[in-house]
């Protein structure tokens, strides 16, 4: 028996000793290492993953010829036939090419884990780095880039504020690398401009109510994923120079900008650092009039910086430190002349004389703008628990200061500022279970802890919205089950527990109409408020055939109504007497993606309900804005079609977005009226044609058309004059066309020229129309303007 055991041991030892091995490094087209790529041999049912340096070693390969597959989410898979001999170590290094096809973009925000877009039962738009580079040739305004690329997102306001730029008729949450930028406790509506587009690797827009990241995402969320510090060189970088000017009038209209980024690898350290400065000049409409300076984009200094440093502790451990600053200072030599709005008759015929700017200054007024600061310390630990689980946790800090324009609607006038400071910690696990032949399962689970302190006061020291200290914690679980590589089932839930401490305060006399009729100041005793909510989501997608990939889903969203708007307009003497209730949104949708070689079609229809409104309404009796308490029903649809010719010379496409919404009467649920323009956007149609004329010359022409939305009737005001209510004003459509062209001066240097509003269209942006009763926001859009830029990579 001993002899048999000895012979068996010798046989096994000889067999194992005769095994071969495969090792190497996997990089991308920029020679940056790709971590987490899989290397597998299907015939042997064996595989391994690359470490943070992109290196791998696949051992115990019997002699023979096998097909080795190299695969990574977001990259084109590669197959290589390799012959292995006894006791030999074969080295194979390879480069994976990024897959920019819109069908299988990689998405991390939908479940906080990397997934293919085509396998997620939800409506998602990904704006990748190639698209961002193309659009940045024409504008550095991220609002305008997303306006065109994201079906369902309302058109840009033409100003720094994104008030009214809703997503499917509801509020949205803005994040940078998952860090919340919005201030939902007191929503200043400035969050979309949070980072320089040159620092963004991709934008992920998750549409529809979602509880993935918690408070504020009733309509979905925008997550800016910044560029990574991945490189195999000690130093490389990118330089971007540009100049801008208005063409309708050129007086002091010149602007300029410079952007510089550097990245590299030093031993186990990887770094990325960037900085930019942009100065804008005067801006004019198509008739040469100075644009309304309120929330203006003229005469602004915009500063941005991003820094990332990562250290590979071991093959499966990494620690990263990230920070970024985005600051805009609007110091204009103009003061506003407000619009004149007149409604002539019961039929609603009207005339708007748009607001504009004239030379002047307000004594004591400080420059307006926003400052955003983010800091993040992140730790990654991969392949734990027998290789089934990856762990990630971060501690983040976010600070916001938004300074608004001078307003005479305060008693004795004033300039308000929102201050918000956030701290958070987010441990997150992802576990994959692949022990069954036809079933793959993964679970993402963790905890979000947030501390948020927000207030809004005037620069002279008066407090408008008191200090609100929020502490919240939220455990969550998201699961994905893939059946027979044909069906994907996703389900998840999140529990939010939010506790707020509100200080004693006194409301300020304020006249929203600006008519001198100030509301009465009230002394309000503070206190503690608590909200909690369980939200869940469920979706199913069929993925067997790329020609038709349908899905159906249900999801819930949870947010606190604009608490600051409630507190600043309080009439109760105790916060515990103020009726506050969280807004819960339920979203139902069905959609599909179809891919036929060079043709891609995506369509979705949705219906959502909420127990409360997600916008504000104007109360004539209180002369104040209050959160809507009327339940809402919103429905709509989106379709996008993209086509590329066989030789890749021409790409063209179009998208159409339609949304409509109704609110219920509190006295009669069957009595429905239309929602205002601050919530519901007019229909949006986009189209583009990209032409690569030669290897060096490429051109692009893009069109955005906003349709009409005329849902409201005028009423007789207290002076027996015909008028429209706030936000319930007709919107007339308009069409804008942008043209850009770029030329490769050499392999690493490109010059580009873009003309926006090519035909010098004279128009009022949508918000300038539906906000017309306020008269202070109804400025015209910018006339024809150009951007000339030079990009150099080294």
CSV table of C-alpha atoms in Angstrom, one decimal, residues 506-751:
chain,number,residue,atom,x,y,z
A,506,UNK,CA,-36.3,84.5,12.7
A,507,UNK,CA,-37.7,84.7,9.2
A,508,UNK,CA,-36.7,87.7,7.0
A,509,UNK,CA,-39.2,90.1,5.5
A,510,UNK,CA,-39.3,89.2,1.8
A,511,UNK,CA,-41.4,90.0,-1.2
A,512,UNK,CA,-41.1,87.4,-3.9
A,513,UNK,CA,-43.0,89.7,-6.4
A,514,UNK,CA,-40.6,92.5,-5.7
A,515,UNK,CA,-43.6,94.8,-5.1
A,516,UNK,CA,-42.7,96.1,-1.6
A,517,UNK,CA,-45.3,93.9,0.0
A,518,UNK,CA,-43.0,92.1,2.5
A,519,UNK,CA,-44.2,89.1,4.5
A,520,UNK,CA,-44.2,89.5,8.3
A,521,UNK,CA,-41.1,88.4,10.2
A,522,UNK,CA,-41.7,85.4,12.5
A,523,UNK,CA,-39.6,84.1,15.4
A,524,UNK,CA,-39.4,80.3,15.0
A,525,UNK,CA,-38.3,77.9,17.7
A,526,UNK,CA,-36.0,75.2,16.4
A,527,UNK,CA,-36.1,71.5,17.1
A,528,UNK,CA,-35.4,68.0,15.8
A,529,UNK,CA,-37.0,66.4,12.8
A,530,UNK,CA,-36.7,62.8,11.7
A,531,UNK,CA,-37.5,61.1,8.4
A,532,UNK,CA,-37.1,57.5,7.4
A,533,UNK,CA,-38.0,55.6,4.3
A,534,UNK,CA,-37.5,52.2,2.6
A,535,UNK,CA,-37.2,52.3,-1.2
A,536,UNK,CA,-36.7,49.4,-3.5
A,537,UNK,CA,-36.2,48.6,-7.2
A,538,UNK,CA,-36.9,45.6,-9.4
A,539,UNK,CA,-36.0,45.1,-13.1
A,540,UNK,CA,-35.8,42.4,-15.7
A,541,UNK,CA,-33.9,42.5,-19.0
A,542,UNK,CA,-33.7,40.0,-21.9
A,543,UNK,CA,-30.1,39.9,-23.4
A,544,UNK,CA,-30.1,36.8,-25.6
A,545,UNK,CA,-30.2,38.8,-28.9
A,546,UNK,CA,-28.6,42.1,-29.6
A,547,UNK,CA,-31.2,43.0,-32.2
A,548,UNK,CA,-33.8,43.4,-29.4
A,549,UNK,CA,-32.8,43.8,-25.8
A,550,UNK,CA,-36.0,44.8,-23.9
A,551,UNK,CA,-36.4,45.6,-20.2
A,552,UNK,CA,-39.1,46.4,-17.7
A,553,UNK,CA,-38.5,48.0,-14.3
A,554,UNK,CA,-40.0,49.6,-11.2
A,555,UNK,CA,-38.0,51.9,-8.9
A,556,UNK,CA,-38.6,54.3,-6.0
A,557,UNK,CA,-36.9,57.5,-5.1
A,558,UNK,CA,-36.8,59.4,-1.9
A,559,UNK,CA,-36.0,63.0,-1.1
A,560,UNK,CA,-36.7,65.8,1.4
A,561,UNK,CA,-38.6,68.6,-0.2
A,562,UNK,CA,-36.6,71.8,-0.4
A,563,UNK,CA,-36.4,72.2,3.4
A,564,UNK,CA,-34.8,75.6,3.2
A,565,UNK,CA,-37.7,77.0,1.1
A,566,UNK,CA,-40.1,75.8,3.8
A,567,UNK,CA,-38.2,77.2,6.7
A,568,UNK,CA,-37.5,80.7,5.2
A,569,UNK,CA,-41.3,81.1,4.5
A,570,UNK,CA,-42.5,79.7,7.8
A,571,UNK,CA,-45.6,81.2,9.5
A,572,UNK,CA,-45.6,78.7,12.4
A,573,UNK,CA,-43.7,79.7,15.6
A,574,UNK,CA,-42.2,76.2,16.1
A,575,UNK,CA,-40.6,73.9,13.5
A,576,UNK,CA,-42.5,71.0,15.0
A,577,UNK,CA,-45.7,72.7,13.9
A,578,UNK,CA,-44.5,72.9,10.3
A,579,UNK,CA,-45.9,70.1,8.3
A,580,UNK,CA,-43.0,68.4,6.6
A,581,UNK,CA,-43.2,65.2,4.7
A,582,UNK,CA,-40.6,63.4,2.5
A,583,UNK,CA,-41.4,63.1,-1.3
A,584,UNK,CA,-41.5,59.5,-2.5
A,585,UNK,CA,-41.5,58.9,-6.2
A,586,UNK,CA,-42.5,55.6,-7.9
A,587,UNK,CA,-41.2,55.1,-11.5
A,588,UNK,CA,-42.4,52.5,-14.0
A,589,UNK,CA,-40.8,52.1,-17.3
A,590,UNK,CA,-40.3,49.8,-20.3
A,591,UNK,CA,-37.6,50.1,-23.0
A,592,UNK,CA,-35.4,48.4,-25.4
A,593,UNK,CA,-32.1,48.6,-27.2
A,594,UNK,CA,-31.6,47.2,-30.8
A,595,UNK,CA,-28.3,46.9,-32.4
A,596,UNK,CA,-27.9,46.1,-36.1
A,597,UNK,CA,-24.2,46.3,-37.0
A,598,UNK,CA,-23.9,50.1,-37.7
A,599,UNK,CA,-27.5,51.0,-36.5
A,600,UNK,CA,-28.5,51.5,-32.9
A,601,UNK,CA,-32.0,52.2,-31.7
A,602,UNK,CA,-33.0,52.9,-28.1
A,603,UNK,CA,-36.5,53.7,-26.9
A,604,UNK,CA,-38.2,54.0,-23.5
A,605,UNK,CA,-41.6,54.9,-22.1
A,606,UNK,CA,-42.1,55.8,-18.4
A,607,UNK,CA,-44.8,56.8,-15.9
A,608,UNK,CA,-44.0,58.1,-12.4
A,609,UNK,CA,-46.1,59.3,-9.5
A,610,UNK,CA,-45.2,61.2,-6.3
A,611,UNK,CA,-47.0,61.9,-3.1
A,612,UNK,CA,-45.7,65.5,-3.2
A,613,UNK,CA,-44.4,67.8,-5.9
A,614,UNK,CA,-40.7,68.1,-6.5
A,615,UNK,CA,-40.9,71.8,-7.5
A,616,UNK,CA,-42.1,74.9,-5.8
A,617,UNK,CA,-45.3,76.9,-6.2
A,618,UNK,CA,-46.0,80.5,-5.6
A,619,UNK,CA,-48.5,81.4,-2.9
A,620,UNK,CA,-50.1,84.8,-3.7
A,621,UNK,CA,-51.5,85.2,-0.2
A,622,UNK,CA,-48.1,84.7,1.5
A,623,UNK,CA,-46.2,86.3,-1.4
A,624,UNK,CA,-43.7,83.5,-1.1
A,625,UNK,CA,-42.5,80.3,-2.8
A,626,UNK,CA,-43.5,77.1,-1.1
A,627,UNK,CA,-42.8,73.4,-2.0
A,628,UNK,CA,-45.6,71.8,-3.8
A,629,UNK,CA,-47.8,69.6,-1.7
A,630,UNK,CA,-50.0,68.4,-4.6
A,631,UNK,CA,-49.4,64.8,-5.8
A,632,UNK,CA,-48.0,64.6,-9.3
A,633,UNK,CA,-48.2,62.2,-12.2
A,634,UNK,CA,-45.6,62.5,-14.9
A,635,UNK,CA,-45.3,60.4,-18.1
A,636,UNK,CA,-43.2,60.5,-21.3
A,637,UNK,CA,-41.0,58.8,-23.7
A,638,UNK,CA,-37.6,59.0,-25.3
A,639,UNK,CA,-36.1,57.6,-28.5
A,640,UNK,CA,-32.6,57.8,-29.9
A,641,UNK,CA,-31.2,56.5,-33.2
A,642,UNK,CA,-27.5,56.4,-34.2
A,643,UNK,CA,-26.0,55.2,-37.5
A,644,UNK,CA,-22.5,54.9,-38.7
A,645,UNK,CA,-21.5,54.1,-42.3
A,646,UNK,CA,-19.5,51.0,-43.1
A,647,UNK,CA,-16.3,53.0,-43.7
A,648,UNK,CA,-16.7,55.0,-40.4
A,649,UNK,CA,-16.6,58.2,-42.5
A,650,UNK,CA,-20.1,59.5,-41.5
A,651,UNK,CA,-22.0,59.2,-38.3
A,652,UNK,CA,-25.5,60.6,-37.8
A,653,UNK,CA,-28.2,60.4,-35.3
A,654,UNK,CA,-31.3,61.9,-33.7
A,655,UNK,CA,-33.1,61.8,-30.4
A,656,UNK,CA,-36.6,62.9,-29.3
A,657,UNK,CA,-37.8,63.5,-25.7
A,658,UNK,CA,-41.3,64.1,-24.6
A,659,UNK,CA,-42.6,64.6,-21.0
A,660,UNK,CA,-45.9,65.8,-19.6
A,661,UNK,CA,-47.1,66.1,-16.1
A,662,UNK,CA,-50.2,66.8,-14.1
A,663,UNK,CA,-50.9,67.7,-10.4
A,664,UNK,CA,-53.9,66.6,-8.4
A,665,UNK,CA,-56.2,68.9,-6.5
A,666,UNK,CA,-56.0,68.4,-2.8
A,667,UNK,CA,-59.8,68.5,-2.6
A,668,UNK,CA,-60.5,66.3,-5.6
A,669,UNK,CA,-58.0,63.7,-6.8
A,670,UNK,CA,-59.8,63.4,-10.2
A,671,UNK,CA,-59.2,67.1,-10.8
A,672,UNK,CA,-55.9,67.4,-12.7
A,673,UNK,CA,-54.1,70.5,-14.0
A,674,UNK,CA,-50.9,70.8,-15.9
A,675,UNK,CA,-47.5,71.2,-14.1
A,676,UNK,CA,-45.5,74.4,-14.8
A,677,UNK,CA,-42.4,74.9,-16.9
A,678,UNK,CA,-40.1,74.7,-14.0
A,679,UNK,CA,-40.9,71.0,-13.8
A,680,UNK,CA,-42.0,70.0,-17.3
A,681,UNK,CA,-39.9,70.7,-20.3
A,682,UNK,CA,-41.2,71.3,-23.8
A,683,UNK,CA,-40.5,68.5,-26.3
A,684,UNK,CA,-36.8,68.3,-27.4
A,685,UNK,CA,-35.5,67.1,-30.7
A,686,UNK,CA,-31.7,66.8,-31.4
A,687,UNK,CA,-29.9,65.7,-34.6
A,688,UNK,CA,-26.2,65.5,-35.6
A,689,UNK,CA,-24.0,64.6,-38.5
A,690,UNK,CA,-20.3,63.9,-38.0
A,691,UNK,CA,-18.1,63.6,-41.1
A,692,UNK,CA,-14.5,62.4,-41.1
A,693,UNK,CA,-13.6,64.0,-44.4
A,694,UNK,CA,-10.0,62.9,-44.4
A,695,UNK,CA,-7.6,61.3,-41.8
A,696,UNK,CA,-6.8,64.8,-40.6
A,697,UNK,CA,-10.1,66.8,-41.1
A,698,UNK,CA,-13.4,66.1,-39.3
A,699,UNK,CA,-16.5,68.2,-39.1
A,700,UNK,CA,-19.7,68.1,-37.1
A,701,UNK,CA,-23.1,69.9,-37.3
A,702,UNK,CA,-25.6,69.6,-34.5
A,703,UNK,CA,-29.2,70.8,-34.1
A,704,UNK,CA,-31.3,71.3,-31.0
A,705,UNK,CA,-35.0,72.1,-31.5
A,706,UNK,CA,-37.3,72.9,-28.6
A,707,UNK,CA,-41.0,72.5,-29.3
A,708,UNK,CA,-43.9,74.6,-28.1
A,709,UNK,CA,-45.7,74.0,-24.8
A,710,UNK,CA,-48.9,76.0,-24.3
A,711,UNK,CA,-51.0,74.5,-21.6
A,712,UNK,CA,-52.2,77.4,-19.5
A,713,UNK,CA,-54.9,80.1,-19.5
A,714,UNK,CA,-54.6,83.6,-18.1
A,715,UNK,CA,-56.5,84.8,-15.1
A,716,UNK,CA,-57.6,88.2,-13.8
A,717,UNK,CA,-55.2,89.4,-11.0
A,718,UNK,CA,-56.1,91.6,-8.1
A,719,UNK,CA,-55.9,94.7,-10.3
A,720,UNK,CA,-58.3,93.1,-12.8
A,721,UNK,CA,-55.5,92.7,-15.4
A,722,UNK,CA,-55.0,89.6,-17.4
A,723,UNK,CA,-51.9,87.6,-16.2
A,724,UNK,CA,-50.3,84.2,-16.2
A,725,UNK,CA,-49.3,82.5,-13.0
A,726,UNK,CA,-45.7,81.9,-12.1
A,727,UNK,CA,-44.1,79.1,-14.2
A,728,UNK,CA,-47.5,78.6,-16.0
A,729,UNK,CA,-46.6,80.7,-19.0
A,730,UNK,CA,-46.6,79.6,-22.7
A,731,UNK,CA,-43.3,78.5,-24.2
A,732,UNK,CA,-42.6,79.1,-27.9
A,733,UNK,CA,-40.1,76.8,-29.5
A,734,UNK,CA,-36.8,77.6,-31.2
A,735,UNK,CA,-34.0,75.9,-33.2
A,736,UNK,CA,-30.3,76.2,-32.6
A,737,UNK,CA,-27.5,74.9,-34.9
A,738,UNK,CA,-23.9,74.5,-34.0
A,739,UNK,CA,-21.0,73.7,-36.3
A,740,UNK,CA,-17.5,72.5,-35.5
A,741,UNK,CA,-14.4,71.4,-37.4
A,742,UNK,CA,-11.0,70.1,-36.4
A,743,UNK,CA,-7.8,69.5,-38.2
A,744,UNK,CA,-4.8,67.3,-37.1
A,745,UNK,CA,-1.7,69.5,-37.5
A,746,UNK,CA,0.3,66.5,-36.4
A,747,UNK,CA,-0.3,63.2,-34.7
A,748,UNK,CA,-0.5,64.7,-31.2
A,749,UNK,CA,-1.8,68.2,-32.0
A,750,UNK,CA,-5.3,69.3,-33.2
A,751,UNK,CA,-6.7,72.7,-34.0
